[in-house]
XYZ file of C-alpha atoms in Angstrom:
261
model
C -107.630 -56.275 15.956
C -105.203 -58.812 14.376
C -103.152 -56.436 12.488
C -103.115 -54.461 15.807
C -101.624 -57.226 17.887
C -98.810 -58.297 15.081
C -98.043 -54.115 15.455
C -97.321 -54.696 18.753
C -95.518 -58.124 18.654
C -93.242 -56.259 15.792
C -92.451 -53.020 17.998
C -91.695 -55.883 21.205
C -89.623 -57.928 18.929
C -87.621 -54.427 17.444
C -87.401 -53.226 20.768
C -85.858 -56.918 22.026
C -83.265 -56.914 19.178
C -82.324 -53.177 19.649
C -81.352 -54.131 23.403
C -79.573 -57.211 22.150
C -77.323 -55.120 19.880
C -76.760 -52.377 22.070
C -75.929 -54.635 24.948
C -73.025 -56.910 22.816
C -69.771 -56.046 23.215
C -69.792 -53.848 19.706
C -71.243 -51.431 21.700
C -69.294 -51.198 24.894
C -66.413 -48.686 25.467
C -63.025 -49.441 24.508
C -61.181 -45.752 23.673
C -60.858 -42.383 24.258
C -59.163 -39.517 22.938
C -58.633 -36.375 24.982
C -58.659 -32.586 23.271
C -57.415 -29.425 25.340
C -59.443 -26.218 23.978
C -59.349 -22.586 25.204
C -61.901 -20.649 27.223
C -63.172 -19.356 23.595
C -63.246 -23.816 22.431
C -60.557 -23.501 20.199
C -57.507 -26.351 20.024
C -54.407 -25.346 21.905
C -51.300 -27.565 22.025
C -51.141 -27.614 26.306
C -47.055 -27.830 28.013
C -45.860 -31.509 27.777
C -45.019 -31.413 31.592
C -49.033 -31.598 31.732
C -49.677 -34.068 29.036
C -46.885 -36.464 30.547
C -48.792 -36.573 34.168
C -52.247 -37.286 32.256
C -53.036 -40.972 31.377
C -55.902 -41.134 29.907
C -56.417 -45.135 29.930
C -55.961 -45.551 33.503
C -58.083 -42.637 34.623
C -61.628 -44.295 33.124
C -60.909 -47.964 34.739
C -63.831 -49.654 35.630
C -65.868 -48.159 32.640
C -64.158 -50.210 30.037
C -66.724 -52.619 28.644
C -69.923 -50.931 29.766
C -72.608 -50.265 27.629
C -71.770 -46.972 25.517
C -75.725 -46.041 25.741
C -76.483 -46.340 29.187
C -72.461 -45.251 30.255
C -72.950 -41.706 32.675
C -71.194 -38.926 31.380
C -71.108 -36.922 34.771
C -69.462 -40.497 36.614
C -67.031 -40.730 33.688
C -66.036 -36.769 34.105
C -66.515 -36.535 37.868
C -63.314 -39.960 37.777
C -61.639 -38.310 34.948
C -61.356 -35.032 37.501
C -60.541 -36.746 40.421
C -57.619 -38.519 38.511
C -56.567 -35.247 36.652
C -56.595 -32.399 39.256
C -55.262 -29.996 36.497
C -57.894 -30.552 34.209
C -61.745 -30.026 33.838
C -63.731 -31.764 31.137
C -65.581 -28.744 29.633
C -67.864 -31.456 27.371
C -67.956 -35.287 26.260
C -68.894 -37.227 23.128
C -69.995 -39.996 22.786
C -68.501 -41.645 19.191
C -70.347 -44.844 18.690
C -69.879 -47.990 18.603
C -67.277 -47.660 21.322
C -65.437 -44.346 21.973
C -64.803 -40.921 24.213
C -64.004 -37.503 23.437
C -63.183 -35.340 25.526
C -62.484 -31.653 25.587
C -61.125 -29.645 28.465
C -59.265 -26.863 29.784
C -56.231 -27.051 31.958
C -56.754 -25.864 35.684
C -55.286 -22.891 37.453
C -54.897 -22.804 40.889
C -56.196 -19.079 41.674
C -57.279 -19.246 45.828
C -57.101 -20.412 49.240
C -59.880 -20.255 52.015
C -58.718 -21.600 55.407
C -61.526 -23.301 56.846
C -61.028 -25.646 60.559
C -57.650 -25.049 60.152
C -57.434 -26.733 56.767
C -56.217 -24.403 53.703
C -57.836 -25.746 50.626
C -56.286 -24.255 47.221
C -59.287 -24.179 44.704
C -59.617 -22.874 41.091
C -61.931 -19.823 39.698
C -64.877 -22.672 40.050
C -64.431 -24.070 43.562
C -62.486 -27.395 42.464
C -60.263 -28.350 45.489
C -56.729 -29.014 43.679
C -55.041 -29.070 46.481
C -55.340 -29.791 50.591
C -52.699 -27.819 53.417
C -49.888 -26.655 50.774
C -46.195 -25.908 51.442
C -46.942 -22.439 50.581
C -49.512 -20.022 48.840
C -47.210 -17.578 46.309
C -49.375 -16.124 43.928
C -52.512 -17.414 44.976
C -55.445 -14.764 46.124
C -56.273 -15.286 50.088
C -59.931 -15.361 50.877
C -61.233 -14.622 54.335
C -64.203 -14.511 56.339
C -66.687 -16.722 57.983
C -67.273 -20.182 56.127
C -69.298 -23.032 57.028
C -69.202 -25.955 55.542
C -71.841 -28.955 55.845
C -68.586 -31.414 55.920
C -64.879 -31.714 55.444
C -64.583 -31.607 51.455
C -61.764 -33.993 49.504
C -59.531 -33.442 46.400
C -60.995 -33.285 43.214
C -64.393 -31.886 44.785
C -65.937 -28.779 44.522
C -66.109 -26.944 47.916
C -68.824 -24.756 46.919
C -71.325 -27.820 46.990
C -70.257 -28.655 50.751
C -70.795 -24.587 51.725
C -74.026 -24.238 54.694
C -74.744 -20.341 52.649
C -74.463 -21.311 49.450
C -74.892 -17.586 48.246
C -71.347 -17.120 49.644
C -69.912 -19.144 47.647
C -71.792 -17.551 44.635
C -70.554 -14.269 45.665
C -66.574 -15.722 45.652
C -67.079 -17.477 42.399
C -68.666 -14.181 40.715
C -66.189 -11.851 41.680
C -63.303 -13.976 40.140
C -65.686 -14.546 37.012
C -65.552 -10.299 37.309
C -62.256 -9.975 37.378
C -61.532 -12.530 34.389
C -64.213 -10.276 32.351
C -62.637 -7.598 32.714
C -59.919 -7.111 29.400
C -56.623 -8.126 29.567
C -56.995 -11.182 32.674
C -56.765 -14.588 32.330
C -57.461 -16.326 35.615
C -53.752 -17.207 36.102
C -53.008 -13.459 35.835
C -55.978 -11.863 38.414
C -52.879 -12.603 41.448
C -50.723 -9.756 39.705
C -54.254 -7.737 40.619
C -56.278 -8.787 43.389
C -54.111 -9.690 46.989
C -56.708 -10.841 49.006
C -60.568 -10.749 49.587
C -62.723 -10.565 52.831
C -65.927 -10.934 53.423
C -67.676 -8.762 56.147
C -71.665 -8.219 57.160
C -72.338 -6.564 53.833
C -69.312 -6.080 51.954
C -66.642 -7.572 50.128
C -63.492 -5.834 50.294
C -60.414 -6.147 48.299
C -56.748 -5.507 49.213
C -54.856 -4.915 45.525
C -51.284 -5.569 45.302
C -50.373 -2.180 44.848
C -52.096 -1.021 47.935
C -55.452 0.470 46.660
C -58.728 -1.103 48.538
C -62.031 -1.907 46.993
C -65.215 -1.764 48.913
C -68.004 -4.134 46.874
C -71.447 -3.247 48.944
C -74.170 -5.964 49.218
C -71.666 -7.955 46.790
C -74.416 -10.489 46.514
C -76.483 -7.982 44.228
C -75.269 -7.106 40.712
C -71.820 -8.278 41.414
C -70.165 -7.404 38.183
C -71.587 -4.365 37.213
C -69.899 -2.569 40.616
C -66.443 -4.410 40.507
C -66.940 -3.000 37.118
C -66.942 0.642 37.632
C -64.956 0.191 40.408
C -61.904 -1.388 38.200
C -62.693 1.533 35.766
C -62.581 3.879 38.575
C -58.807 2.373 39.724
C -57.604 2.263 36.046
C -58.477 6.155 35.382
C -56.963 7.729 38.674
C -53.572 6.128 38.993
C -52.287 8.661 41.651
C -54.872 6.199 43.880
C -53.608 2.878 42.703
C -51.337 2.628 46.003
C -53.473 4.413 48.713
C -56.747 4.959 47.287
C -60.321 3.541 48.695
C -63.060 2.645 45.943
C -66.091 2.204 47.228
C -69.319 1.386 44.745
C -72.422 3.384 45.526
C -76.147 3.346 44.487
C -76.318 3.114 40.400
C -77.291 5.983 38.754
C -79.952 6.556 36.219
C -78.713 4.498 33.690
C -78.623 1.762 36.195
C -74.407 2.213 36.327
C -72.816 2.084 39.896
C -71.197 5.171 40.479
C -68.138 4.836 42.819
C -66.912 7.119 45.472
C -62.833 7.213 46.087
C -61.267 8.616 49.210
């Protein structure tokens, strides 16, 4: 019984000391270092016009000196963002006693969806980086009927403040699609994709050449349709400028077949 309570006055008095060293100030943040990576994580040298408008120090005030154990990743990033509106922290580390790494990828501006009158410019994941621009050149319209729960800010996502959030699944999907497919980045899917519009049960697509896709039930297998559908376009270019493609049911295989007018 002895030996049992000097166990547990040990553990109390480890667990006491533990707190007092993590606590002191050897342990609080002080620095951070900032990495820009590719989609595939490797190091890429971004355009100084970018670097120059980042400052790394001033965008994590008011988390200099907190404890580096209990400090929030997802506060830290969801500031960093806000401050940064062309980048997104893919992943932090935290380098003890006292630092952050970050990695991230640079933002491109890829959409617009007008909503109450208010045209907010988001990338391929929904980020608002922009509120009522002087113009929208090569960014990808997208129209139908939104709701949103509340009037979303910069440096948000707008696909959190959406009332059916499966419509904004279905938006973010197709642009993931179209950035599958080979040979797009998600700065390049404007020189493909015009504008998008959502209806009952379809998404349709206006291409900048002319051609129209038809994506039914777009909520359903998303990919594998826009798919055969950009396989379809690619094969019969005497239909790139007037041609409808329109996926179908899948066949056997479980690939959607796609029917071109």
């Amino acid at each position: 019984m002895k030996n049992k309570k000097l166990i547990a006055i040990f553990c109390i008095f480890v667990a006491v000391v533990l707190v007092v060293i993590l606590s002191s100030t050897v342990f609080t943040f002080q620095n951070a270092e900032l990495y820009f990576i590719n989609e595939d994580g490797k190091y890429i040298e971004p355009d100084k016009t970018l670097t120059d408008t980042v400052n790394v120090k001033e965008s994590l005030n008011g988390f200099y000196g907190d404890s580096m154990v209990f400090l929030s990743k997802e506060k830290v990033i969801s500031q960093f963002e806000k401050s940064n509106l062309n980048v997104k922290i893919e992943r932090v580390e935290k380098v003890f006693p006292n630092k952050l790494r970050f990695y991230a990828t640079i933002r491109v501006p890829l959409y617009y969806i007008n909503v109450d009158d208010v045209i907010y410019v988001c990338s391929y994941d929904g980020f608002i980086m922009q509120q009522n621009p002087k113009d929208t050149v090569s960014l990808v319209k997208v129209d139908g009927t939104f709701g949103l729960e509340s009037k979303p800010d910069l440096g948000e996502y707008i696909g959190a403040k959406f009332l059916d959030k499966t419509k904004y699944e279905v938006i973010q999907n197709f642009f993931i699609s179209v950035w599958l497919q080979e040979g797009f980045d998600f700065a390049g899917i404007y020189d493909l994709i015009k504008s998008v519009k959502f209806e009952e049960t379809r998404l349709t697509c206006q291409t900048q050449r002319g051609a129209v896709f038809v994506i039914l039930s777009p909520e359903v297998d998303l990919f594998q349709k826009f798919t055969s559908i950009y396989g379809a376009y690619s094969t019969l270019t005497d239909k790139q400028e007037t041609g409808t493609f329109t996926s179908s049911l899948p066949d056997e295989n479980g690939n959607y077949t796609v029917a071109v007018k």
